[in-house]
Amino acid sequence: MRFLSGIQPSGKLHLGNYFGAIKQYLELQDKGEGLYFIADLHALTSVQNGDKLREMTLDVAIDYLALGLDPKKSILFLQSDIPEVTELAWILSTVTGMGLLERCHAYKDKVSKGLKASAGLFTYPILMAADILIYRSDAVPVGEDQAQHIEVAQDIAQSFNAVYGPILKRPEAKISPAARVPGTDGRKMSKSYGNTIEIFAEGGSLKKAVMGIVTDSKAVSDPKDPDKCNVFALYRLMASPAEIEELRSKYLAGGMGYGEAKNMLLAKIDATFAQFREARKKLAADRGYVLSVLKEGAAKARAIAAETMADVRKAVGISP
Ligand code: ADP
Ligand code: TRP
C-alpha cells in the first residue's frame, strides 16, 4: 500500500493542520510505504517572495521531521525536485474538461478570500492530480477540504485511461476523522483567518493565543455547554477519555470560569507538544542533515515518477 500526501509551505503549521492532517499522515508510516512532499509549486499561487518561500519550505521540512516523520520508513521530498510532475500536469490538462475545474470550491473560496485569480490557482487541481498519479499512490490522506481535489484526480485518471489505456492508478481518498478544528474565533482554524494556534508556539505567544480564544459571556457560576465551546473542542483533541469527561462535568456543573478551562488547555498543549519542540530545536540547528534527507527523498521519489512517465510518454506518443 502506498500513501502519498502533500502540504503547502504557505505559513506556520497550526493545530488544525496537525489534528486534521499531519497526525494521521504520520501514523500511516507503519502501515505501508509513505511519500510525503512539500508542495512548494502549489505555494506559488499564494507566496510570491522567493526568500520567504525557501525559508517556509525548509521550516515545514523541519516541522515534519520534528513531528516524527522517520526518513528510514518514509520518503520526504520537495515537489519541485521532481520536474516530471509539471510535465505530467501539462499532459493531464489536455484530458481535463474545463467544467471539472469550474466545479471546484477551493478556487472560488480562495479568490473570495483575496487570492489572485491566476491561471495557476484555477489549474491547481491538475497539478495536484499529477502529484498523486505520478507515484501510483493507492491512498491519499487529506483533510475534508481536499476531498473534492481527490475526486478530480480520480476523474482525470479515468479520462486519461479512457483515451490511452489503463496506465494511471485510481487513488482512494482517506479523509481524516478530525474534520474541522476550530480556530480561536470559532471559525475553522486557518492561517488565512489569522485564528491559529501554531504547533510550535510556546511560552508567552502560546499563552496569548489560548487566552484569546473566544467564548460566550457566561459568569463563573453558570453551567456551560461544552459542546458549544471552542476551548473544550480543542482540549478534547489532546485529552484522554477520562479527562474529557471530567472537564465536561465541570462545564455542566457551573462554578468553573473559562479562564480555568483555558489554563487546562494550555497545559495539555504543552504536554502534547513539548517533546516535538525539543526535537525541532535540534533539527533547526542542523540544516545540513535536513537538506540531505530531502535530497535522498527526491532521488527515491524521482525513480518512481520516472517509471510512470516512461509509460505515459510512450502512450501519448512523445517518446519516439
Ligand atoms: P490553512 O487553512 O491554514 O491554509 P491548509 O489549507 O494549508 O491550511 O491545510 C493543510 C492541511 O491541513 C489540509 O489537509 C487541511 O485539510 C488540514 N487542515 C487545515 N486546517 C484545518 C482545520 N481547521 N481542521 C482540520 N483540518 C485542517
Ligand atoms: N492541496 C493540498 C493542500 O492545500 C496540498 C497538496 C498538493 C496535496 N498536492 C497534493 C495533498 C497531493 C495531497 C496530495 O492541503
Short mmCIF file of C-alpha atoms and ligand atoms in Angstrom, two decimals:
data_model
loop_
_atom_site.label_atom_id
_atom_site.label_comp_id
_atom_site.label_asym_id
_atom_site.label_seq_id
_atom_site.Cartn_x
_atom_site.Cartn_y
_atom_site.Cartn_z
CA MET A 1 0.00 0.00 0.00
CA ARG A 2 1.46 3.35 -0.99
CA PHE A 3 0.32 6.53 0.77
CA LEU A 4 1.02 9.98 -0.50
CA SER A 5 0.32 13.35 0.94
CA GLY A 6 1.45 16.88 0.34
CA ILE A 7 1.32 20.03 2.38
CA GLN A 8 1.82 23.58 1.21
CA PRO A 9 4.61 25.57 2.84
CA SER A 10 2.48 28.67 2.91
CA GLY A 11 2.68 29.54 6.61
CA LYS A 12 3.43 28.23 10.07
CA LEU A 13 1.76 24.89 10.78
CA HIS A 14 -1.11 25.06 13.26
CA LEU A 15 -3.21 22.70 15.37
CA GLY A 16 -5.75 22.40 12.52
CA ASN A 17 -3.02 21.11 10.23
CA TYR A 18 -1.76 18.75 12.92
CA PHE A 19 -5.03 17.19 14.08
CA GLY A 20 -6.76 17.48 10.72
CA ALA A 21 -3.92 16.14 8.66
CA ILE A 22 -0.33 15.59 9.78
CA LYS A 23 -1.06 13.32 12.75
CA GLN A 24 -2.98 10.87 10.57
CA TYR A 25 -0.38 11.02 7.81
CA LEU A 26 2.40 10.19 10.21
CA GLU A 27 0.50 7.28 11.75
CA LEU A 28 0.41 5.71 8.30
CA GLN A 29 4.18 5.38 8.22
CA ASP A 30 3.87 2.00 9.88
CA LYS A 31 1.07 0.79 7.65
CA GLY A 32 2.70 0.98 4.24
CA GLU A 33 5.06 2.98 2.07
CA GLY A 34 4.66 6.69 2.83
CA LEU A 35 5.52 9.51 0.45
CA TYR A 36 5.31 12.98 1.99
CA PHE A 37 6.11 16.05 0.00
CA ILE A 38 6.16 19.78 0.47
CA ALA A 39 4.05 21.38 -2.23
CA ASP A 40 6.26 24.36 -2.98
CA LEU A 41 4.98 24.67 -6.55
CA HIS A 42 1.42 24.89 -5.30
CA ALA A 43 2.50 27.51 -2.77
CA LEU A 44 3.48 29.83 -5.63
CA THR A 45 -0.23 30.54 -6.04
CA SER A 46 -0.13 32.43 -2.74
CA VAL A 47 3.51 33.10 -1.76
CA GLN A 48 5.33 35.27 -4.27
CA ASN A 49 8.53 36.06 -2.45
CA GLY A 50 11.44 33.74 -3.19
CA ASP A 51 13.31 34.15 0.07
CA LYS A 52 10.17 33.68 2.09
CA LEU A 53 9.11 30.56 0.20
CA ARG A 54 12.57 29.00 0.58
CA GLU A 55 12.51 29.67 4.30
CA MET A 56 8.99 28.34 4.82
CA THR A 57 9.73 25.23 2.74
CA LEU A 58 12.68 24.34 4.93
CA ASP A 59 10.61 25.16 8.01
CA VAL A 60 7.91 22.68 7.02
CA ALA A 61 10.54 20.01 6.35
CA ILE A 62 11.94 20.58 9.84
CA ASP A 63 8.43 20.54 11.30
CA TYR A 64 7.65 17.20 9.69
CA LEU A 65 10.86 15.61 10.92
CA ALA A 66 10.33 17.04 14.41
CA LEU A 67 6.77 15.70 14.50
CA GLY A 68 8.04 12.19 13.86
CA LEU A 69 8.42 11.66 10.15
CA ASP A 70 11.05 8.94 10.02
CA PRO A 71 13.22 9.09 6.89
CA LYS A 72 14.11 5.43 7.38
CA LYS A 73 10.47 4.49 6.88
CA SER A 74 9.12 7.23 4.63
CA ILE A 75 10.15 9.41 1.73
CA LEU A 76 10.20 13.16 2.41
CA PHE A 77 10.86 15.43 -0.56
CA LEU A 78 10.09 18.70 -2.28
CA GLN A 79 7.50 18.76 -5.06
CA SER A 80 9.78 20.95 -7.18
CA ASP A 81 12.60 18.40 -7.04
CA ILE A 82 10.58 16.16 -9.34
CA PRO A 83 10.29 18.08 -12.63
CA GLU A 84 8.34 15.21 -14.21
CA VAL A 85 5.35 16.31 -12.14
CA THR A 86 4.89 19.51 -14.12
CA GLU A 87 5.30 17.58 -17.35
CA LEU A 88 2.57 15.18 -16.29
CA ALA A 89 0.38 18.10 -15.19
CA TRP A 90 0.52 19.52 -18.70
CA ILE A 91 -0.32 16.18 -20.28
CA LEU A 92 -3.22 15.71 -17.87
CA SER A 93 -4.52 19.20 -18.62
CA THR A 94 -5.16 18.06 -22.18
CA VAL A 95 -7.64 15.42 -21.00
CA THR A 96 -9.26 17.57 -18.30
CA GLY A 97 -12.57 19.27 -19.02
CA MET A 98 -12.98 22.91 -18.03
CA GLY A 99 -16.23 22.02 -16.30
CA LEU A 100 -14.41 19.76 -13.84
CA LEU A 101 -12.20 22.64 -12.71
CA GLU A 102 -15.06 25.14 -12.71
CA ARG A 103 -16.88 22.98 -10.17
CA CYS A 104 -14.03 23.11 -7.64
CA HIS A 105 -14.94 25.01 -4.46
CA ALA A 106 -11.36 25.68 -3.37
CA TYR A 107 -10.70 28.04 -6.28
CA LYS A 108 -13.78 30.14 -5.56
CA ASP A 109 -13.11 30.10 -1.81
CA LYS A 110 -9.53 31.26 -2.25
CA VAL A 111 -10.47 34.03 -4.68
CA SER A 112 -13.17 35.20 -2.28
CA LYS A 113 -10.53 35.33 0.47
CA GLY A 114 -8.47 37.67 -1.68
CA LEU A 115 -6.06 35.40 -3.54
CA LYS A 116 -5.30 36.47 -7.12
CA ALA A 117 -7.47 34.62 -9.62
CA SER A 118 -4.47 33.32 -11.60
CA ALA A 119 -4.49 30.52 -14.15
CA GLY A 120 -2.24 28.61 -11.74
CA LEU A 121 -4.82 28.82 -8.99
CA PHE A 122 -7.51 27.63 -11.37
CA THR A 123 -5.50 24.66 -12.66
CA TYR A 124 -4.18 23.83 -9.17
CA PRO A 125 -6.20 20.57 -9.05
CA ILE A 126 -4.45 19.31 -12.20
CA LEU A 127 -1.02 19.73 -10.62
CA MET A 128 -2.38 18.01 -7.54
CA ALA A 129 -3.68 15.14 -9.69
CA ALA A 130 -0.22 14.85 -11.25
CA ASP A 131 1.33 14.69 -7.75
CA ILE A 132 -0.94 11.83 -6.84
CA LEU A 133 -0.93 9.88 -10.10
CA ILE A 134 2.77 10.07 -10.86
CA TYR A 135 3.60 7.96 -7.79
CA ARG A 136 0.77 5.49 -8.49
CA SER A 137 -0.50 6.19 -4.99
CA ASP A 138 -3.10 3.83 -3.51
CA ALA A 139 -4.42 6.18 -0.86
CA VAL A 140 -4.20 9.89 -0.26
CA PRO A 141 -4.77 11.06 3.31
CA VAL A 142 -6.16 14.60 3.35
CA GLY A 143 -8.45 16.86 5.32
CA GLU A 144 -12.08 17.16 4.31
CA ASP A 145 -11.45 20.38 2.39
CA GLN A 146 -9.26 18.49 -0.07
CA ALA A 147 -11.74 15.68 -0.75
CA GLN A 148 -13.01 17.29 -3.94
CA HIS A 149 -9.47 17.53 -5.29
CA ILE A 150 -9.04 13.79 -4.86
CA GLU A 151 -12.24 13.25 -6.82
CA VAL A 152 -10.77 15.44 -9.55
CA ALA A 153 -7.64 13.27 -9.56
CA GLN A 154 -9.82 10.16 -9.87
CA ASP A 155 -11.75 11.71 -12.77
CA ILE A 156 -8.59 12.79 -14.54
CA ALA A 157 -7.06 9.32 -14.18
CA GLN A 158 -10.20 7.87 -15.68
CA SER A 159 -10.24 10.34 -18.60
CA PHE A 160 -6.59 9.64 -19.31
CA ASN A 161 -7.08 5.89 -19.17
CA ALA A 162 -10.18 6.11 -21.37
CA VAL A 163 -8.06 7.67 -24.11
CA TYR A 164 -4.72 5.92 -23.65
CA GLY A 165 -5.44 2.64 -21.84
CA PRO A 166 -5.04 1.53 -18.22
CA ILE A 167 -1.89 3.38 -17.25
CA LEU A 168 -2.79 5.51 -14.25
CA LYS A 169 -3.95 4.08 -10.95
CA ARG A 170 -7.16 5.37 -9.39
CA PRO A 171 -6.29 6.73 -5.93
CA GLU A 172 -8.57 6.48 -2.92
CA ALA A 173 -9.10 9.39 -0.56
CA LYS A 174 -8.52 8.80 3.12
CA ILE A 175 -10.35 11.62 4.87
CA SER A 176 -9.11 12.45 8.35
CA PRO A 177 -11.61 11.84 11.16
CA ALA A 178 -10.96 15.20 12.93
CA ALA A 179 -12.70 17.00 10.12
CA ARG A 180 -12.70 20.54 11.43
CA VAL A 181 -10.54 22.00 14.15
CA PRO A 182 -11.93 25.36 15.32
CA GLY A 183 -9.71 28.41 15.47
CA THR A 184 -9.52 30.93 18.29
CA ASP A 185 -12.54 32.78 16.86
CA GLY A 186 -14.65 29.64 16.37
CA ARG A 187 -14.34 29.57 12.60
CA LYS A 188 -12.28 26.77 11.03
CA MET A 189 -8.68 27.22 12.12
CA SER A 190 -6.85 28.58 9.10
CA LYS A 191 -3.86 30.79 8.51
CA SER A 192 -5.94 32.89 6.16
CA TYR A 193 -8.29 33.79 9.05
CA GLY A 194 -5.46 34.68 11.45
CA ASN A 195 -7.12 32.49 14.12
CA THR A 196 -4.46 29.83 14.51
CA ILE A 197 -2.60 28.28 17.39
CA GLU A 198 0.77 27.28 15.99
CA ILE A 199 2.10 23.78 16.69
CA PHE A 200 5.49 25.14 17.68
CA ALA A 201 4.35 28.18 19.61
CA GLU A 202 5.42 28.20 23.25
CA GLY A 203 5.64 30.45 26.26
CA GLY A 204 4.05 33.88 26.04
CA SER A 205 2.91 33.68 22.43
CA LEU A 206 1.17 30.34 23.01
CA LYS A 207 -0.48 31.69 26.15
CA LYS A 208 -1.66 34.79 24.31
CA ALA A 209 -3.27 32.68 21.57
CA VAL A 210 -5.03 30.36 24.04
CA MET A 211 -6.25 33.18 26.29
CA GLY A 212 -7.62 34.88 23.19
CA ILE A 213 -9.99 32.02 22.34
CA VAL A 214 -13.50 33.40 22.00
CA THR A 215 -16.09 32.10 24.48
CA ASP A 216 -19.58 33.22 25.43
CA SER A 217 -20.02 35.65 28.30
CA LYS A 218 -21.45 33.29 30.96
CA ALA A 219 -20.45 34.03 34.56
CA VAL A 220 -18.19 31.69 36.53
CA SER A 221 -21.14 30.27 38.49
CA ASP A 222 -23.25 29.50 35.36
CA PRO A 223 -23.44 25.98 33.92
CA LYS A 224 -21.84 25.94 30.48
CA ASP A 225 -22.32 23.93 27.32
CA PRO A 226 -19.08 22.09 26.48
CA ASP A 227 -20.31 21.19 23.02
CA LYS A 228 -20.58 24.83 22.03
CA CYS A 229 -17.19 25.84 23.43
CA ASN A 230 -14.05 26.28 21.32
CA VAL A 231 -11.80 25.70 24.33
CA PHE A 232 -13.43 22.33 25.00
CA ALA A 233 -13.30 21.37 21.32
CA LEU A 234 -9.53 21.90 21.31
CA TYR A 235 -8.99 20.25 24.70
CA ARG A 236 -10.71 17.07 23.62
CA LEU A 237 -8.26 16.61 20.74
CA MET A 238 -5.46 16.05 23.23
CA ALA A 239 -7.06 14.72 26.42
CA SER A 240 -7.81 11.13 27.44
CA PRO A 241 -11.46 9.99 27.54
CA ALA A 242 -11.47 10.28 31.35
CA GLU A 243 -10.05 13.82 31.23
CA ILE A 244 -12.62 14.82 28.63
CA GLU A 245 -15.46 13.53 30.84
CA GLU A 246 -14.04 15.31 33.86
CA LEU A 247 -13.90 18.66 32.08
CA ARG A 248 -17.34 18.05 30.59
CA SER A 249 -18.86 17.63 34.06
CA LYS A 250 -17.15 20.81 35.25
CA TYR A 251 -18.75 22.73 32.39
CA LEU A 252 -22.18 21.31 33.09
CA ALA A 253 -21.98 21.84 36.86
CA GLY A 254 -21.12 25.55 36.75
CA GLY A 255 -18.58 27.13 39.11
CA MET A 256 -15.73 26.98 36.62
CA GLY A 257 -14.73 30.03 34.60
CA TYR A 258 -13.44 29.90 31.03
CA GLY A 259 -10.05 31.08 32.30
CA GLU A 260 -9.63 27.82 34.18
CA ALA A 261 -10.58 25.76 31.13
CA LYS A 262 -8.09 27.76 29.07
CA ASN A 263 -5.33 27.03 31.57
CA MET A 264 -6.13 23.34 31.34
CA LEU A 265 -5.96 23.57 27.56
CA LEU A 266 -2.64 25.38 27.74
CA ALA A 267 -1.17 22.67 29.96
CA LYS A 268 -2.46 19.99 27.56
CA ILE A 269 -0.86 21.71 24.56
CA ASP A 270 2.43 21.96 26.43
CA ALA A 271 2.31 18.32 27.47
CA THR A 272 1.45 17.16 23.96
CA PHE A 273 3.99 19.20 22.03
CA ALA A 274 6.95 19.73 24.41
CA GLN A 275 8.84 16.72 23.03
CA PHE A 276 8.35 17.90 19.44
CA ARG A 277 9.59 21.39 20.27
CA GLU A 278 12.84 19.99 21.64
CA ALA A 279 13.29 17.81 18.56
CA ARG A 280 12.62 20.82 16.35
CA LYS A 281 15.28 22.94 18.01
CA LYS A 282 17.90 20.26 17.38
CA LEU A 283 16.91 19.86 13.73
CA ALA A 284 16.83 23.59 13.11
CA ALA A 285 20.45 23.73 14.23
CA ASP A 286 21.39 21.04 11.68
CA ARG A 287 20.27 22.30 8.29
CA GLY A 288 22.77 20.04 6.54
CA TYR A 289 21.00 16.97 7.86
CA VAL A 290 17.58 18.25 6.82
CA LEU A 291 18.80 19.07 3.31
CA SER A 292 20.36 15.62 2.99
CA VAL A 293 17.05 13.97 3.94
CA LEU A 294 15.27 15.98 1.25
CA LYS A 295 17.89 15.11 -1.33
CA GLU A 296 17.67 11.40 -0.63
CA GLY A 297 13.89 11.59 -0.63
CA ALA A 298 13.89 13.31 -4.01
CA ALA A 299 16.08 10.61 -5.54
CA LYS A 300 13.72 7.88 -4.36
CA ALA A 301 10.57 9.71 -5.42
CA ARG A 302 12.05 10.56 -8.79
CA ALA A 303 12.79 6.91 -9.53
CA ILE A 304 9.11 6.09 -9.04
CA ALA A 305 7.99 9.10 -11.10
CA ALA A 306 10.35 8.14 -13.93
CA GLU A 307 8.69 4.74 -14.29
CA THR A 308 5.22 6.21 -14.59
CA MET A 309 6.41 8.86 -17.02
CA ALA A 310 8.04 6.29 -19.28
CA ASP A 311 4.62 4.63 -19.65
CA VAL A 312 2.81 7.94 -20.05
CA ARG A 313 5.21 9.32 -22.67
CA LYS A 314 5.01 6.12 -24.66
CA ALA A 315 1.22 6.06 -24.54
CA VAL A 316 0.74 9.69 -25.63
CA GLY A 317 3.45 9.49 -28.27
CA ILE A 318 6.09 11.89 -27.05
CA SER A 319 8.90 9.40 -26.77
CA PRO A 320 9.77 8.23 -30.25
P1 ADP B 1 -4.90 26.67 6.01
O1 ADP B 1 -6.41 26.63 6.03
O2 ADP B 1 -4.34 27.15 7.29
O3 ADP B 1 -4.37 27.40 4.81
P2 ADP B 1 -4.13 24.34 4.55
O4 ADP B 1 -5.24 24.60 3.59
O5 ADP B 1 -2.73 24.56 4.10
O6 ADP B 1 -4.42 25.17 5.89
O7 ADP B 1 -4.31 22.87 5.11
C1 ADP B 1 -3.34 21.85 5.07
C2 ADP B 1 -3.98 20.57 5.57
O8 ADP B 1 -4.44 20.73 6.92
C3 ADP B 1 -5.21 20.15 4.76
O9 ADP B 1 -5.19 18.76 4.54
C4 ADP B 1 -6.38 20.54 5.62
O10 ADP B 1 -7.44 19.70 5.44
C5 ADP B 1 -5.83 20.45 7.03
N1 ADP B 1 -6.48 21.49 7.85
C6 ADP B 1 -6.23 22.81 7.81
N2 ADP B 1 -6.99 23.48 8.70
C7 ADP B 1 -7.75 22.56 9.32
C8 ADP B 1 -8.75 22.62 10.34
N3 ADP B 1 -9.09 23.76 10.93
N4 ADP B 1 -9.34 21.47 10.73
C9 ADP B 1 -8.98 20.29 10.17
N5 ADP B 1 -8.04 20.16 9.21
C10 ADP B 1 -7.43 21.27 8.77
N1 TRP B 2 -3.68 20.95 -1.97
C1 TRP B 2 -3.19 20.36 -0.75
C2 TRP B 2 -3.47 21.32 0.42
O1 TRP B 2 -3.56 22.50 0.24
C3 TRP B 2 -1.70 20.10 -0.83
C4 TRP B 2 -1.39 19.10 -1.88
C5 TRP B 2 -0.80 19.35 -3.09
C6 TRP B 2 -1.68 17.71 -1.84
N2 TRP B 2 -0.68 18.19 -3.80
C7 TRP B 2 -1.21 17.18 -3.06
C8 TRP B 2 -2.28 16.87 -0.91
C9 TRP B 2 -1.35 15.80 -3.37
C10 TRP B 2 -2.41 15.53 -1.22
C11 TRP B 2 -1.94 15.01 -2.43
O2 TRP B 2 -3.58 20.85 1.53
#
